[in-house]
Amino acid sequence: MANPPSAPIPSSVTPVPIVGLQVMPIDEATLIAHLHHNVETGHRDWIVTLNLDHVARSGREPSYRKALEGATLIVADGAPIVWAVKKKRPDLSSLDRVTGADATRHLLQSLPPGQVAIIGGKDPKLALQKLDLDPEAGWLIFDGVISLEDQSVRDLAEAIKGRRFAFVALGVPKQEYLIEKLWPLCPETTFIGVGGSFEFIAGLTQRAPMWMQKRGLEWLHRLVSEPKRLWRRYLVEYIPGAIALRKDVKRG
């Protein structure tokens, strides 16, 4: 199993405030090296790969905003977030997206299975097989119904005790609410919310062509692919988030 470099985020990198959330302007390689450093040194993070869904929801749900503010490392996933970072910091013109799907794939390929928990996701075992990884190699997989009830959360925390890394693939907002509850119960574990990343890796949901990803049009591909499910999210619910981003950029 490939083992990428291990190094903390350089101290010279400073976060950029985006709608009050501190976004760390790093690329995927830096993130993965930092997370491997966490695993090796006993440090941990709660990672959010920020997109417009997070921003829009945090504007209308104070409890969700509170959960996001508990994250220790926020990176720019959505194209609008990258745009806002670049507008505020022109020196970061080369910044690219850190997508949850790509980060998940590369982390799965490089982390020791015995140190990893996978919570949620559609058929994570198929996703592992697609990456030529053995689903029986020691991964701790919870792919049934995940409850946010206190006792269920305590049981889950006990089950993942000792695991250094946990992928939480329940989608927004449930994954952030679950991590918020698990965070104080799992002092050894780094958490990352990865939404539908396992579906993408398994091929159950098709990602946009690379040219659309590079142009920030992945949302359009998903909308065309699943219009009945996604039209309201993209064309109604996200609008306040986009407006909040523009206002935030104008304020500087």
Short mmCIF file of C-alpha atoms in Angstrom, two decimals, residues 81-244:
data_model
loop_
_atom_site.label_atom_id
_atom_site.label_comp_id
_atom_site.label_asym_id
_atom_site.label_seq_id
_atom_site.Cartn_x
_atom_site.Cartn_y
_atom_site.Cartn_z
CA ILE A 81 -15.79 28.40 -2.09
CA VAL A 82 -12.59 28.34 -4.13
CA TRP A 83 -13.81 31.45 -6.00
CA ALA A 84 -14.44 33.28 -2.72
CA VAL A 85 -11.02 32.35 -1.34
CA LYS A 86 -9.28 33.61 -4.48
CA LYS A 87 -11.26 36.85 -4.43
CA LYS A 88 -10.17 37.51 -0.86
CA ARG A 89 -6.62 36.34 -1.43
CA PRO A 90 -5.44 37.05 -5.01
CA ASP A 91 -2.07 35.49 -4.13
CA LEU A 92 -3.90 32.13 -4.04
CA SER A 93 -4.87 32.21 -7.71
CA SER A 94 -3.55 28.67 -8.26
CA LEU A 95 -5.67 27.15 -5.48
CA ASP A 96 -7.68 24.13 -6.63
CA ARG A 97 -10.58 22.25 -5.07
CA VAL A 98 -10.02 19.55 -2.46
CA THR A 99 -12.92 17.23 -3.22
CA GLY A 100 -14.18 14.78 -0.66
CA ALA A 101 -14.36 12.00 -3.27
CA ASP A 102 -10.74 12.37 -4.40
CA ALA A 103 -9.40 12.76 -0.87
CA THR A 104 -11.36 9.68 0.23
CA ARG A 105 -9.97 7.58 -2.60
CA HIS A 106 -6.37 8.54 -1.94
CA LEU A 107 -6.68 8.13 1.83
CA LEU A 108 -8.24 4.67 1.49
CA GLN A 109 -5.34 3.66 -0.74
CA SER A 110 -2.73 4.77 1.77
CA LEU A 111 -4.09 4.31 5.30
CA PRO A 112 -3.67 1.00 7.19
CA PRO A 113 -7.09 -0.74 7.13
CA GLY A 114 -6.85 -1.63 10.80
CA GLN A 115 -6.81 2.06 11.70
CA VAL A 116 -9.86 3.03 9.63
CA ALA A 117 -13.60 3.14 10.36
CA ILE A 118 -16.17 3.75 7.63
CA ILE A 119 -19.54 5.02 8.84
CA GLY A 120 -22.34 5.07 6.29
CA GLY A 121 -22.13 5.15 2.51
CA LYS A 122 -23.79 2.91 -0.05
CA ASP A 123 -21.85 -0.33 -0.42
CA PRO A 124 -18.44 0.79 0.90
CA LYS A 125 -17.16 -2.76 0.36
CA LEU A 126 -17.78 -2.39 -3.37
CA ALA A 127 -15.92 0.93 -3.28
CA LEU A 128 -12.93 -0.78 -1.66
CA GLN A 129 -13.01 -3.50 -4.32
CA LYS A 130 -13.04 -0.85 -7.06
CA LEU A 131 -9.79 0.46 -5.55
CA ASP A 132 -8.30 -3.07 -5.57
CA LEU A 133 -8.47 -3.13 -1.77
CA ASP A 134 -9.57 -6.15 0.25
CA PRO A 135 -12.87 -5.37 2.06
CA GLU A 136 -11.97 -7.99 4.67
CA ALA A 137 -8.52 -6.55 5.42
CA GLY A 138 -9.47 -5.03 8.77
CA TRP A 139 -11.64 -2.03 7.89
CA LEU A 140 -14.35 -1.35 10.46
CA ILE A 141 -17.50 -0.76 8.39
CA PHE A 142 -20.89 0.49 9.59
CA ASP A 143 -23.19 0.60 6.56
CA GLY A 144 -26.56 0.07 8.21
CA VAL A 145 -28.88 2.63 9.79
CA ILE A 146 -26.91 5.13 11.87
CA SER A 147 -28.84 6.79 14.70
CA LEU A 148 -28.09 10.11 16.38
CA GLU A 149 -29.66 8.96 19.63
CA ASP A 150 -27.25 9.40 22.54
CA GLN A 151 -26.96 5.71 23.45
CA SER A 152 -26.43 4.71 19.81
CA VAL A 153 -23.71 7.33 19.49
CA ARG A 154 -22.01 6.07 22.66
CA ASP A 155 -22.12 2.51 21.32
CA LEU A 156 -20.64 3.65 18.02
CA ALA A 157 -17.89 5.58 19.82
CA GLU A 158 -17.00 2.48 21.81
CA ALA A 159 -16.89 0.39 18.62
CA ILE A 160 -14.47 2.72 16.84
CA LYS A 161 -12.29 3.19 19.91
CA GLY A 162 -8.64 2.99 18.90
CA ARG A 163 -9.28 3.69 15.21
CA ARG A 164 -7.17 6.63 14.13
CA PHE A 165 -9.33 7.67 11.17
CA ALA A 166 -13.06 7.69 10.45
CA PHE A 167 -14.85 8.45 7.18
CA VAL A 168 -18.42 9.58 7.89
CA ALA A 169 -20.50 9.21 4.73
CA LEU A 170 -24.01 10.18 5.81
CA GLY A 171 -24.44 13.37 3.82
CA VAL A 172 -25.17 16.90 5.02
CA PRO A 173 -26.29 17.63 7.71
CA LYS A 174 -26.41 14.24 9.44
CA GLN A 175 -22.69 13.51 9.14
CA GLU A 176 -21.71 16.78 10.82
CA TYR A 177 -24.24 16.28 13.62
CA LEU A 178 -22.88 12.78 14.21
CA ILE A 179 -19.25 13.92 14.22
CA GLU A 180 -20.16 16.71 16.64
CA LYS A 181 -21.42 14.04 19.07
CA LEU A 182 -18.57 11.60 18.47
CA TRP A 183 -15.80 14.20 18.71
CA PRO A 184 -15.60 14.43 22.53
CA LEU A 185 -16.02 10.64 22.86
CA CYS A 186 -13.21 9.61 20.48
CA PRO A 187 -10.04 11.49 21.48
CA GLU A 188 -7.79 9.41 19.20
CA THR A 189 -9.81 9.68 16.00
CA THR A 190 -9.61 12.05 13.04
CA PHE A 191 -13.01 12.49 11.37
CA ILE A 192 -13.87 13.59 7.85
CA GLY A 193 -17.37 13.99 6.44
CA VAL A 194 -17.36 12.65 2.89
CA GLY A 195 -21.02 12.62 1.78
CA GLY A 196 -21.54 10.46 -1.30
CA SER A 197 -17.85 9.74 -1.90
CA PHE A 198 -18.24 5.97 -1.60
CA GLU A 199 -21.03 5.98 -4.19
CA PHE A 200 -18.76 7.83 -6.60
CA ILE A 201 -15.85 5.46 -5.97
CA ALA A 202 -18.08 2.38 -6.32
CA GLY A 203 -19.49 3.68 -9.60
CA LEU A 204 -23.04 3.78 -8.22
CA THR A 205 -23.18 7.51 -8.99
CA GLN A 206 -21.31 8.90 -11.96
CA ARG A 207 -19.09 11.93 -11.44
CA ALA A 208 -19.01 14.74 -13.94
CA PRO A 209 -16.44 14.55 -16.76
CA MET A 210 -13.10 16.02 -15.77
CA TRP A 211 -13.58 19.10 -17.96
CA MET A 212 -16.77 19.93 -16.04
CA GLN A 213 -15.05 19.34 -12.69
CA LYS A 214 -12.23 21.70 -13.64
CA ARG A 215 -14.70 24.41 -14.66
CA GLY A 216 -16.76 24.14 -11.49
CA LEU A 217 -19.72 22.61 -13.31
CA GLU A 218 -20.03 19.36 -11.40
CA TRP A 219 -23.26 20.66 -9.88
CA LEU A 220 -24.76 21.02 -13.37
CA HIS A 221 -23.87 17.43 -14.25
CA ARG A 222 -25.54 16.19 -11.06
CA LEU A 223 -28.61 18.37 -11.64
CA VAL A 224 -29.06 17.00 -15.18
CA SER A 225 -28.48 13.45 -13.93
CA GLU A 226 -30.99 13.66 -11.05
CA PRO A 227 -33.29 16.63 -11.74
CA LYS A 228 -36.25 15.46 -9.62
CA ARG A 229 -34.09 14.94 -6.55
CA LEU A 230 -31.73 17.89 -6.89
CA TRP A 231 -33.56 20.76 -8.60
CA ARG A 232 -34.80 22.30 -5.37
CA ARG A 233 -31.42 21.94 -3.66
CA TYR A 234 -29.46 23.63 -6.43
CA LEU A 235 -31.99 26.15 -7.74
CA VAL A 236 -33.71 27.18 -4.49
CA GLU A 237 -31.89 26.13 -1.31
CA TYR A 238 -28.39 27.10 -2.49
CA ILE A 239 -29.31 30.63 -3.58
CA PRO A 240 -29.08 32.21 -0.09
CA GLY A 241 -25.67 30.57 0.34
CA ALA A 242 -24.45 32.04 -2.95
CA ILE A 243 -25.74 35.48 -1.95
CA ALA A 244 -24.00 35.20 1.43
#
